[in-house]
């Protein structure tokens, strides 16, 4: 008892301090709504954090499955997007899948080169997934290239940054058409040819696919005009283009199949 | 001794009146936040005589805090901050102790210890008082940047007011 009293006299200040603070705390939490809410919330914060971590972990474990799901969902969205631009109609009966021009499959790039003259990408899907030679390849930002050949499991793509790549593009909003060709070795730039010198174009104009070829639907972004030069004696501009895609960085791509390709070729022969 | 007590009672009324009648009305801020709140009541604990028993100081702080809180409609907030100030006062005094030690009957004012000493003494205590107050007000360290901003702005202006109070009324 004597020790206890000694203890009390020695530590009376801190004891009193703690008691008074506890009373204040009690008052704060009981009579101030905001603090009350936070108090209740804070005591749940720990539980919430633990739950969140657990969810994060389980999310991480099925990341691949989720990714694949998202990719195929994206492909579906692209498909609907391209098709809806071709069939703008109020009649719901016309929204029949047989009218869809484009089918889209998602894939990942499993091998690529960007520093050579003839760069190639390899995709992790092939004819088993419906990929055939001549299909267009795009990413979420813009176009990537064209499928050159495909076997059961893999397919090889000629990207924009290959010297044999030729893509028909148009200047958005101005209607001039040209051919996009690549010159080594800058994988962020490309050249636009066959734009006549009377064309009213300026730096920063956006280039989109023309839709003339059966490979790409109309209106996919390709890049922006960087520099415009006119050589003496030439009827055409020499135009440098900034490609919209960083082709060294892309991973996920979508392959476009034009289901009416054969019909179009037939009538054009 | 008696004059000391009556002095302190008078000071208590003056400070509470200044705090709740004048300073409470002043709420300065910008961008939708009230960054500046002015505090003068810490001066009451700052100016208590050195020989005041510690538990008396704590109880007084609690009492003054409750009175201020009644006017501010924030039960416990100011109380908690002022009790904290009263608790750490001894450590700050110990830290600032002059070489020759304290005169046991002295009261910590500008007159007895000089402006420099009082400046440091009040700065440390008032800052912690205000920091504690805003921490309790926010009640969560999620708003740490908000707490710090409010504390710093409020502290600067409160400190000026406290110094003015001590310089003008010149308590003995």
Coordinates of N, CA, C and O in Angstrom, one line a residue, chain A residues 69-221:
Chain A
X69 N -9.4 -12.3 -70.1 CA -10.8 -12.0 -70.1 C -10.9 -10.5 -70.6 O -11.7 -10.2 -71.5
X70 N -10.1 -9.6 -70.0 CA -10.2 -8.2 -70.4 C -9.8 -8.1 -71.9 O -10.5 -7.3 -72.6
X71 N -8.8 -8.8 -72.3 CA -8.4 -8.7 -73.7 C -9.6 -9.1 -74.7 O -9.8 -8.4 -75.7
X72 N -10.2 -10.2 -74.4 CA -11.3 -10.6 -75.3 C -12.5 -9.6 -75.2 O -13.1 -9.4 -76.2
X73 N -12.7 -9.1 -74.0 CA -13.7 -8.0 -73.9 C -13.4 -6.8 -74.7 O -14.2 -6.3 -75.4
X74 N -12.1 -6.4 -74.7 CA -11.7 -5.3 -75.5 C -11.9 -5.6 -77.0 O -12.3 -4.7 -77.7
X75 N -11.5 -6.8 -77.4 CA -11.7 -7.2 -78.8 C -13.1 -7.0 -79.2 O -13.4 -6.5 -80.3
X76 N -14.0 -7.5 -78.3 CA -15.5 -7.4 -78.6 C -15.9 -5.9 -78.8 O -16.6 -5.6 -79.7
X77 N -15.3 -5.1 -77.9 CA -15.7 -3.6 -78.0 C -15.2 -3.0 -79.3 O -15.9 -2.3 -79.9
X78 N -14.0 -3.4 -79.6 CA -13.4 -2.9 -80.9 C -14.3 -3.3 -82.1 O -14.7 -2.5 -83.0
X79 N -14.7 -4.6 -82.0 CA -15.5 -5.2 -83.1 C -16.8 -4.4 -83.2 O -17.2 -3.9 -84.3
X80 N -17.5 -4.2 -82.1 CA -18.7 -3.4 -82.1 C -18.5 -2.0 -82.6 O -19.3 -1.5 -83.4
X81 N -17.4 -1.4 -82.2 CA -17.1 -0.1 -82.6 C -17.0 0.1 -84.1 O -17.6 0.9 -84.7
X82 N -16.1 -0.8 -84.7 CA -15.9 -0.7 -86.1 C -17.2 -0.9 -86.9 O -17.5 -0.3 -87.8
X83 N -17.9 -1.9 -86.4 CA -19.1 -2.3 -87.2 C -20.2 -1.3 -87.0 O -20.9 -1.0 -88.0
X84 N -20.2 -0.6 -85.9 CA -21.3 0.3 -85.7 C -21.1 1.5 -86.6 O -22.1 2.2 -87.0
X85 N -19.8 1.8 -86.9 CA -19.6 2.9 -87.8 C -20.1 2.7 -89.2 O -20.3 3.6 -90.0
X86 N -20.1 1.4 -89.6 CA -20.6 1.1 -90.9 C -22.1 0.9 -91.0 O -22.6 1.1 -92.1
X87 N -22.7 0.6 -90.0 CA -24.1 0.4 -90.0 C -24.8 1.3 -89.0 O -25.2 0.8 -87.9
X88 N -24.9 2.5 -89.3 CA -25.6 3.4 -88.5 C -27.1 3.3 -88.9 O -27.5 3.9 -89.9
X89 N -27.9 2.6 -88.1 CA -29.3 2.5 -88.4 C -30.1 2.5 -87.2 O -29.6 2.1 -86.1
X90 N -31.3 2.9 -87.3 CA -32.2 2.9 -86.1 C -33.0 1.6 -86.1 O -33.7 1.3 -85.1
X91 N -33.0 0.9 -87.2 CA -33.8 -0.3 -87.3 C -33.1 -1.5 -86.5 O -32.0 -1.9 -87.0
X92 N -33.6 -1.9 -85.4 CA -32.9 -2.9 -84.6 C -32.8 -4.3 -85.3 O -31.9 -5.0 -85.1
X93 N -33.6 -4.5 -86.3 CA -33.6 -5.8 -87.0 C -32.4 -6.0 -87.8 O -31.9 -7.1 -88.2
X94 N -31.8 -4.8 -88.3 CA -30.7 -4.9 -89.2 C -29.4 -5.2 -88.4 O -28.4 -5.6 -88.9
X95 N -29.5 -5.1 -87.1 CA -28.3 -5.4 -86.3 C -28.1 -6.9 -86.2 O -28.2 -7.5 -85.1
X96 N -27.8 -7.5 -87.3 CA -27.6 -8.9 -87.4 C -26.2 -9.2 -87.5 O -25.5 -8.4 -88.2
X97 N -25.7 -10.3 -86.9 CA -24.3 -10.5 -87.0 C -23.8 -10.8 -88.4 O -22.6 -10.6 -88.7
X98 N -24.7 -11.2 -89.3 CA -24.2 -11.5 -90.7 C -23.9 -10.2 -91.4 O -23.2 -10.2 -92.4
X99 N -24.3 -9.1 -90.8 CA -24.0 -7.8 -91.4 C -22.6 -7.3 -91.0 O -22.1 -6.3 -91.6
X100 N -22.1 -7.9 -89.9 CA -20.8 -7.4 -89.4 C -19.7 -7.6 -90.4 O -19.5 -8.7 -90.8
X101 N -19.0 -6.6 -90.7 CA -17.8 -6.7 -91.6 C -16.6 -7.2 -90.9 O -15.8 -7.8 -91.5
X102 N -16.4 -6.8 -89.6 CA -15.2 -7.0 -89.0 C -15.3 -7.9 -87.8 O -16.2 -7.8 -87.0
X103 N -14.3 -8.8 -87.7 CA -14.2 -9.7 -86.5 C -12.9 -9.4 -85.8 O -11.9 -9.3 -86.5
X104 N -12.9 -9.4 -84.5 CA -11.6 -9.0 -83.9 C -11.2 -10.1 -82.9 O -12.0 -10.6 -82.1
X105 N -9.9 -10.4 -82.9 CA -9.3 -11.4 -82.0 C -8.2 -10.7 -81.2 O -7.4 -9.9 -81.9
X106 N -8.1 -11.0 -80.0 CA -6.9 -10.3 -79.2 C -5.7 -11.3 -79.2 O -5.9 -12.5 -79.3
X107 N -4.5 -10.7 -79.1 CA -3.3 -11.5 -79.0 C -2.2 -10.8 -78.3 O -2.4 -9.5 -78.2
X108 N -1.2 -11.5 -77.9 CA 0.0 -10.8 -77.3 C 1.2 -11.0 -78.3 O 1.3 -12.0 -79.0
X109 N 2.0 -10.0 -78.2 CA 3.3 -10.1 -79.0 C 4.3 -10.9 -78.2 O 4.5 -10.7 -77.0
X110 N 4.8 -12.0 -78.8 CA 5.7 -12.8 -78.0 C 7.1 -12.7 -78.5 O 8.0 -13.2 -77.9
X111 N 7.3 -12.0 -79.6 CA 8.7 -11.8 -80.0 C 8.6 -10.6 -81.0 O 7.7 -10.4 -81.8
X112 N 9.6 -9.7 -80.9 CA 9.6 -8.5 -81.8 C 11.0 -8.0 -82.0 O 11.9 -8.1 -81.1
X113 N 11.1 -7.3 -83.1 CA 12.4 -6.6 -83.4 C 12.0 -5.2 -83.9 O 11.0 -5.1 -84.7
X114 N 12.7 -4.2 -83.5 CA 12.3 -2.9 -83.9 C 13.5 -2.1 -84.5 O 13.4 -1.0 -85.0
X115 N 14.7 -2.7 -84.4 CA 15.9 -2.0 -84.8 C 16.5 -2.4 -86.2 O 17.5 -1.8 -86.6
X116 N 15.8 -3.3 -86.8 CA 16.4 -3.7 -88.1 C 15.6 -3.0 -89.3 O 14.7 -2.3 -89.1
X117 N 16.1 -3.4 -90.5 CA 15.4 -2.9 -91.7 C 14.1 -3.5 -91.8 O 13.1 -2.9 -92.1
X118 N 14.1 -4.9 -91.7 CA 12.9 -5.6 -91.9 C 12.4 -6.2 -90.5 O 12.7 -7.3 -90.2
X119 N 11.8 -5.4 -89.8 CA 11.3 -5.8 -88.5 C 10.2 -6.7 -88.5 O 9.3 -6.6 -89.5
X120 N 10.1 -7.6 -87.6 CA 9.0 -8.6 -87.5 C 8.4 -8.7 -86.1 O 9.2 -8.6 -85.1
X121 N 7.2 -8.9 -86.0 CA 6.6 -9.3 -84.7 C 6.0 -10.7 -84.8 O 5.6 -11.1 -85.9
X122 N 6.1 -11.4 -83.7 CA 5.4 -12.7 -83.7 C 4.3 -12.6 -82.6 O 4.5 -12.2 -81.5
X123 N 3.1 -13.1 -83.0 CA 2.0 -13.1 -82.1 C 1.8 -14.5 -81.6 O 2.1 -15.5 -82.2
X124 N 1.2 -14.6 -80.4 CA 1.0 -15.9 -79.8 C -0.3 -16.6 -80.2 O -0.8 -17.5 -79.5
X125 N -0.9 -16.2 -81.3 CA -2.1 -16.9 -81.8 C -2.0 -17.1 -83.3 O -1.3 -16.3 -84.0
X126 N -2.6 -18.2 -83.7 CA -2.4 -18.5 -85.1 C -3.8 -18.9 -85.8 O -4.8 -18.5 -85.3
X127 N -3.7 -19.8 -86.7 CA -4.9 -20.2 -87.5 C -5.9 -20.8 -86.6 O -7.1 -20.8 -86.9
X128 N -5.5 -21.4 -85.5 CA -6.5 -22.0 -84.6 C -7.4 -21.0 -84.0 O -8.6 -21.3 -83.6
X129 N -6.9 -19.7 -83.9 CA -7.8 -18.7 -83.4 C -8.4 -17.9 -84.5 O -9.0 -16.8 -84.3
X130 N -8.2 -18.4 -85.8 CA -8.9 -17.7 -86.9 C -8.0 -16.6 -87.6 O -8.5 -15.8 -88.3
X131 N -6.7 -16.7 -87.3 CA -5.8 -15.6 -87.9 C -5.3 -16.2 -89.2 O -4.9 -17.3 -89.3
X132 N -5.4 -15.3 -90.2 CA -5.0 -15.7 -91.5 C -4.1 -14.6 -92.1 O -4.0 -13.5 -91.6
X133 N -3.4 -15.0 -93.2 CA -2.5 -14.0 -93.8 C -3.3 -12.8 -94.3 O -4.4 -12.9 -94.8
X134 N -2.7 -11.6 -94.2 CA -3.4 -10.4 -94.7 C -4.3 -9.7 -93.8 O -4.9 -8.7 -94.2
X135 N -4.4 -10.1 -92.6 CA -5.3 -9.4 -91.6 C -4.6 -8.3 -91.0 O -3.3 -8.3 -90.8
X136 N -5.3 -7.3 -90.6 CA -4.7 -6.1 -90.0 C -4.5 -6.3 -88.5 O -5.3 -7.0 -87.9
X137 N -3.5 -5.6 -88.0 CA -3.2 -5.7 -86.6 C -3.2 -4.3 -86.0 O -2.5 -3.4 -86.6
X138 N -3.9 -4.1 -84.9 CA -4.0 -2.8 -84.3 C -3.7 -2.9 -82.8 O -3.8 -4.0 -82.3
X139 N -3.4 -1.8 -82.2 CA -3.4 -1.8 -80.7 C -4.4 -0.8 -80.2 O -5.1 -0.2 -81.1
X140 N -4.5 -0.6 -79.0 CA -5.6 0.3 -78.4 C -5.4 1.7 -79.0 O -6.3 2.4 -79.2
X141 N -4.1 2.1 -79.3 CA -3.9 3.4 -79.7 C -4.0 3.6 -81.2 O -4.5 4.7 -81.6
X142 N -3.5 2.7 -82.0 CA -3.5 2.9 -83.4 C -3.1 1.6 -84.1 O -3.0 0.6 -83.5
X143 N -2.7 1.8 -85.4 CA -2.4 0.6 -86.2 C -1.0 0.1 -85.9 O -0.1 0.9 -85.6
X144 N -0.8 -1.2 -86.1 CA 0.5 -1.8 -85.8 C 1.1 -2.4 -87.1 O 2.2 -2.1 -87.5
X145 N 0.3 -3.2 -87.8 CA 0.9 -3.8 -89.0 C -0.1 -4.8 -89.7 O -1.3 -4.8 -89.4
X146 N 0.5 -5.7 -90.5 CA -0.4 -6.7 -91.2 C 0.2 -8.1 -91.0 O 1.4 -8.2 -90.9
X147 N -0.7 -9.1 -90.9 CA -0.2 -10.4 -90.7 C 0.4 -10.9 -92.0 O -0.2 -10.8 -93.1
X148 N 1.6 -11.5 -91.9 CA 2.3 -11.9 -93.1 C 2.1 -13.4 -93.4 O 1.8 -13.9 -94.4
X149 N 2.2 -14.2 -92.3 CA 1.9 -15.6 -92.4 C 1.5 -16.1 -91.0 O 1.8 -15.5 -90.0
X150 N 0.8 -17.2 -91.0 CA 0.3 -17.8 -89.8 C 0.3 -19.3 -89.8 O 0.0 -19.9 -90.8
X151 N 0.8 -19.9 -88.7 CA 0.6 -21.4 -88.6 C -0.4 -21.6 -87.5 O -1.1 -20.7 -87.1
X152 N -0.5 -22.9 -87.0 CA -1.6 -23.2 -86.1 C -1.5 -22.3 -84.8 O -2.5 -21.9 -84.3
X153 N -0.3 -22.1 -84.3 CA -0.2 -21.5 -83.0 C 0.3 -20.1 -83.0 O 0.1 -19.3 -82.1
X154 N 1.1 -19.7 -84.0 CA 1.7 -18.4 -84.1 C 1.4 -17.7 -85.4 O 1.1 -18.4 -86.4
X155 N 1.6 -16.4 -85.4 CA 1.6 -15.7 -86.7 C 2.6 -14.6 -86.7 O 3.1 -14.1 -85.6
X156 N 3.1 -14.3 -87.9 CA 4.1 -13.3 -88.0 C 3.5 -12.0 -88.6 O 2.7 -12.1 -89.6
X157 N 3.9 -10.9 -88.1 CA 3.4 -9.6 -88.5 C 4.4 -8.7 -89.1 O 5.5 -8.7 -88.6
X158 N 4.1 -8.1 -90.2 CA 4.9 -7.0 -90.7 C 4.4 -5.7 -90.1 O 3.4 -5.3 -90.5
X159 N 5.2 -5.1 -89.2 CA 4.7 -3.9 -88.6 C 4.9 -2.7 -89.6 O 5.5 -2.8 -90.6
X160 N 4.4 -1.5 -89.2 CA 4.6 -0.3 -90.0 C 6.1 0.0 -90.2 O 6.4 0.5 -91.2
X161 N 6.9 -0.5 -89.2 CA 8.3 -0.1 -89.3 C 9.1 -1.3 -90.0 O 10.1 -1.8 -89.5
X162 N 8.6 -1.6 -91.2 CA 9.3 -2.6 -92.0 C 9.4 -1.9 -93.4 O 8.4 -1.3 -93.8
X163 N 10.5 -2.1 -94.1 CA 10.6 -1.3 -95.3 C 9.7 -1.8 -96.4 O 9.4 -1.1 -97.4
X164 N 9.1 -3.0 -96.3 CA 8.1 -3.5 -97.3 C 6.7 -3.1 -96.9 O 5.8 -3.4 -97.6
X165 N 6.5 -2.5 -95.8 CA 5.2 -2.1 -95.3 C 4.6 -1.0 -96.2 O 5.3 0.1 -96.3
X166 N 3.4 -1.1 -96.6 CA 2.7 0.0 -97.4 C 1.3 0.1 -96.8 O 0.6 -0.9 -96.8
X167 N 0.9 1.3 -96.4 CA -0.4 1.4 -95.8 C -1.1 2.7 -96.4 O -0.4 3.7 -96.5
X168 N -2.3 2.5 -96.8 CA -3.0 3.6 -97.4 C -3.7 4.4 -96.3 O -4.4 3.9 -95.4
X169 N -3.3 5.7 -96.2 CA -3.8 6.6 -95.1 C -4.4 7.8 -95.7 O -4.2 8.2 -96.9
X170 N -5.2 8.5 -94.9 CA -5.7 9.8 -95.3 C -5.5 10.8 -94.2 O -5.4 10.5 -93.1
X171 N -5.5 12.1 -94.6 CA -5.4 13.2 -93.6 C -6.8 13.4 -93.1 O -7.7 13.7 -93.8
X172 N -6.9 13.3 -91.8 CA -8.2 13.4 -91.2 C -8.8 14.8 -91.4 O -8.2 15.8 -91.1
X173 N -10.1 14.8 -91.8 CA -10.8 16.0 -92.0 C -10.5 16.8 -93.3 O -11.1 17.7 -93.6
X174 N -9.4 16.3 -94.0 CA -9.0 17.0 -95.2 C -9.2 16.2 -96.5 O -9.3 16.7 -97.6
X175 N -9.1 14.9 -96.3 CA -9.5 14.0 -97.3 C -8.4 13.6 -98.3 O -8.6 13.0 -99.3
X176 N -7.1 14.1 -98.1 CA -6.1 13.7 -99.1 C -5.6 12.3 -98.7 O -5.4 12.0 -97.6
X177 N -5.2 11.6 -99.8 CA -4.8 10.2 -99.6 C -3.3 10.1 -99.9 O -2.8 10.7 -100.7
X178 N -2.7 9.2 -99.1 CA -1.2 8.9 -99.4 C -0.9 7.5 -99.0 O -1.7 6.8 -98.5
X179 N 0.4 7.2 -99.2 CA 0.9 5.9 -98.9 C 2.0 6.1 -97.8 O 2.8 6.9 -97.9
X180 N 1.8 5.3 -96.7 CA 2.8 5.4 -95.6 C 3.9 4.3 -95.9 O 3.6 3.1 -96.0
X181 N 5.1 4.8 -96.0 CA 6.3 3.9 -96.1 C 7.2 4.2 -95.1 O 7.3 5.3 -94.6
X182 N 8.0 3.2 -94.7 CA 9.0 3.4 -93.6 C 10.4 3.4 -94.2 O 10.7 2.7 -95.1
X183 N 11.2 4.3 -93.6 CA 12.6 4.4 -93.9 C 13.4 4.1 -92.6 O 13.1 4.7 -91.6
X184 N 14.3 3.2 -92.7 CA 15.1 2.9 -91.5 C 15.8 4.1 -91.0 O 16.1 5.0 -91.8
X185 N 16.0 4.2 -89.7 CA 15.9 3.2 -88.7 C 15.1 3.7 -87.5 O 15.2 3.2 -86.4
X186 N 14.4 4.8 -87.7 CA 13.8 5.5 -86.5 C 12.4 4.8 -86.4 O 11.5 5.1 -87.2
X187 N 12.2 4.1 -85.3 CA 10.9 3.4 -85.2 C 9.8 4.2 -84.7 O 8.7 3.8 -84.5
X188 N 10.1 5.5 -84.5 CA 9.0 6.4 -84.0 C 8.5 7.2 -85.2 O 7.5 8.0 -85.1
X189 N 9.2 7.2 -86.3 CA 8.8 8.0 -87.5 C 8.6 7.2 -88.7 O 9.0 6.1 -88.8
X190 N 7.8 7.8 -89.6 CA 7.6 7.1 -90.9 C 7.4 8.2 -92.0 O 7.4 9.4 -91.6
X191 N 7.4 7.8 -93.3 CA 7.2 8.8 -94.3 C 5.9 8.6 -95.0 O 5.4 7.5 -95.2
X192 N 5.3 9.8 -95.4 CA 4.1 9.8 -96.1 C 4.3 10.3 -97.5 O 4.9 11.3 -97.7
X193 N 3.9 9.5 -98.5 CA 4.2 9.9 -99.9 C 2.9 10.0 -100.7 O 1.8 9.6 -100.2
X194 N 3.0 10.7 -101.8 CA 1.9 10.8 -102.8 C 0.8 11.8 -102.3 O -0.3 11.7 -102.7
X195 N 1.2 12.7 -101.5 CA 0.3 13.9 -101.2 C 0.7 15.0 -102.1 O 1.8 15.5 -102.1
X196 N -0.2 15.4 -103.0 CA 0.1 16.4 -104.0 C 0.5 17.8 -103.4 O 0.0 18.1 -102.3
X197 N 1.2 18.6 -104.1 CA 1.8 19.8 -103.5 C 0.7 20.9 -103.4 O 0.9 21.9 -102.7
X198 N -0.5 20.7 -104.0 CA -1.5 21.7 -103.8 C -2.3 21.5 -102.5 O -3.1 22.3 -102.1
X199 N -2.0 20.3 -101.9 CA -2.8 19.9 -100.7 C -2.6 20.9 -99.6 O -1.5 21.3 -99.3
X200 N -3.7 21.3 -98.9 CA -3.6 22.2 -97.8 C -3.5 21.4 -96.5 O -4.4 21.2 -95.8
X201 N -2.2 21.0 -96.2 CA -2.0 20.3 -94.9 C -1.0 21.1 -94.1 O -0.3 21.9 -94.5
X202 N -1.1 20.8 -92.8 CA -0.2 21.5 -91.9 C 0.4 20.5 -90.8 O -0.2 19.4 -90.7
X203 N 1.4 21.0 -90.2 CA 2.0 20.2 -89.1 C 1.0 19.9 -88.0 O 0.2 20.7 -87.6
X204 N 1.0 18.7 -87.5 CA 0.1 18.3 -86.5 C -1.2 17.6 -86.9 O -2.0 17.2 -86.1
X205 N -1.4 17.6 -88.3 CA -2.7 17.0 -88.8 C -2.6 15.5 -88.5 O -1.5 14.9 -88.5
X206 N -3.8 14.9 -88.2 CA -3.8 13.5 -87.8 C -4.0 12.7 -89.1 O -4.8 13.0 -90.0
X207 N -3.3 11.5 -89.1 CA -3.5 10.6 -90.2 C -4.3 9.4 -89.8 O -4.0 8.9 -88.7
X208 N -5.3 9.0 -90.6 CA -6.1 7.8 -90.2 C -6.0 6.9 -91.4 O -5.7 7.3 -92.5
X209 N -6.4 5.6 -91.2 CA -6.5 4.7 -92.3 C -7.6 5.1 -93.2 O -8.6 5.6 -92.8
X210 N -7.4 4.8 -94.5 CA -8.4 5.3 -95.5 C -9.5 4.4 -95.6 O -10.6 4.8 -96.0
X211 N -9.3 3.1 -95.3 CA -10.4 2.1 -95.5 C -10.5 1.6 -97.0 O -11.4 0.9 -97.3
X212 N -9.5 2.0 -97.8 CA -9.6 1.6 -99.2 C -9.2 0.2 -99.3 O -9.7 -0.6 -100.1
X213 N -8.1 -0.2 -98.6 CA -7.7 -1.6 -98.6 C -8.7 -2.4 -97.7 O -9.5 -1.9 -97.0
X214 N -8.7 -3.7 -97.9 CA -9.6 -4.5 -97.1 C -9.0 -4.9 -95.8 O -9.6 -5.6 -95.0
X215 N -7.7 -4.4 -95.5 CA -7.0 -4.8 -94.3 C -7.6 -4.1 -93.1 O -7.9 -4.7 -92.1
X216 N -7.7 -2.7 -93.1 CA -8.1 -2.0 -92.0 C -9.4 -1.3 -92.3 O -9.6 -0.8 -93.4
X217 N -10.3 -1.2 -91.3 CA -11.4 -0.3 -91.4 C -11.0 1.1 -91.4 O -9.9 1.5 -91.1
X218 N -11.9 1.9 -91.9 CA -11.6 3.3 -92.0 C -11.5 4.0 -90.7 O -12.3 3.7 -89.8
X219 N -10.6 4.9 -90.5 CA -10.6 5.8 -89.4 C -9.7 5.4 -88.2 O -9.9 6.0 -87.1
X220 N -8.8 4.4 -88.3 CA -7.9 4.1 -87.2 C -6.8 5.0 -87.3 O -6.2 5.3 -88.3
X221 N -6.4 5.6 -86.1 CA -5.4 6.6 -86.1 C -4.0 5.9 -86.4 O -3.7 4.9 -85.9

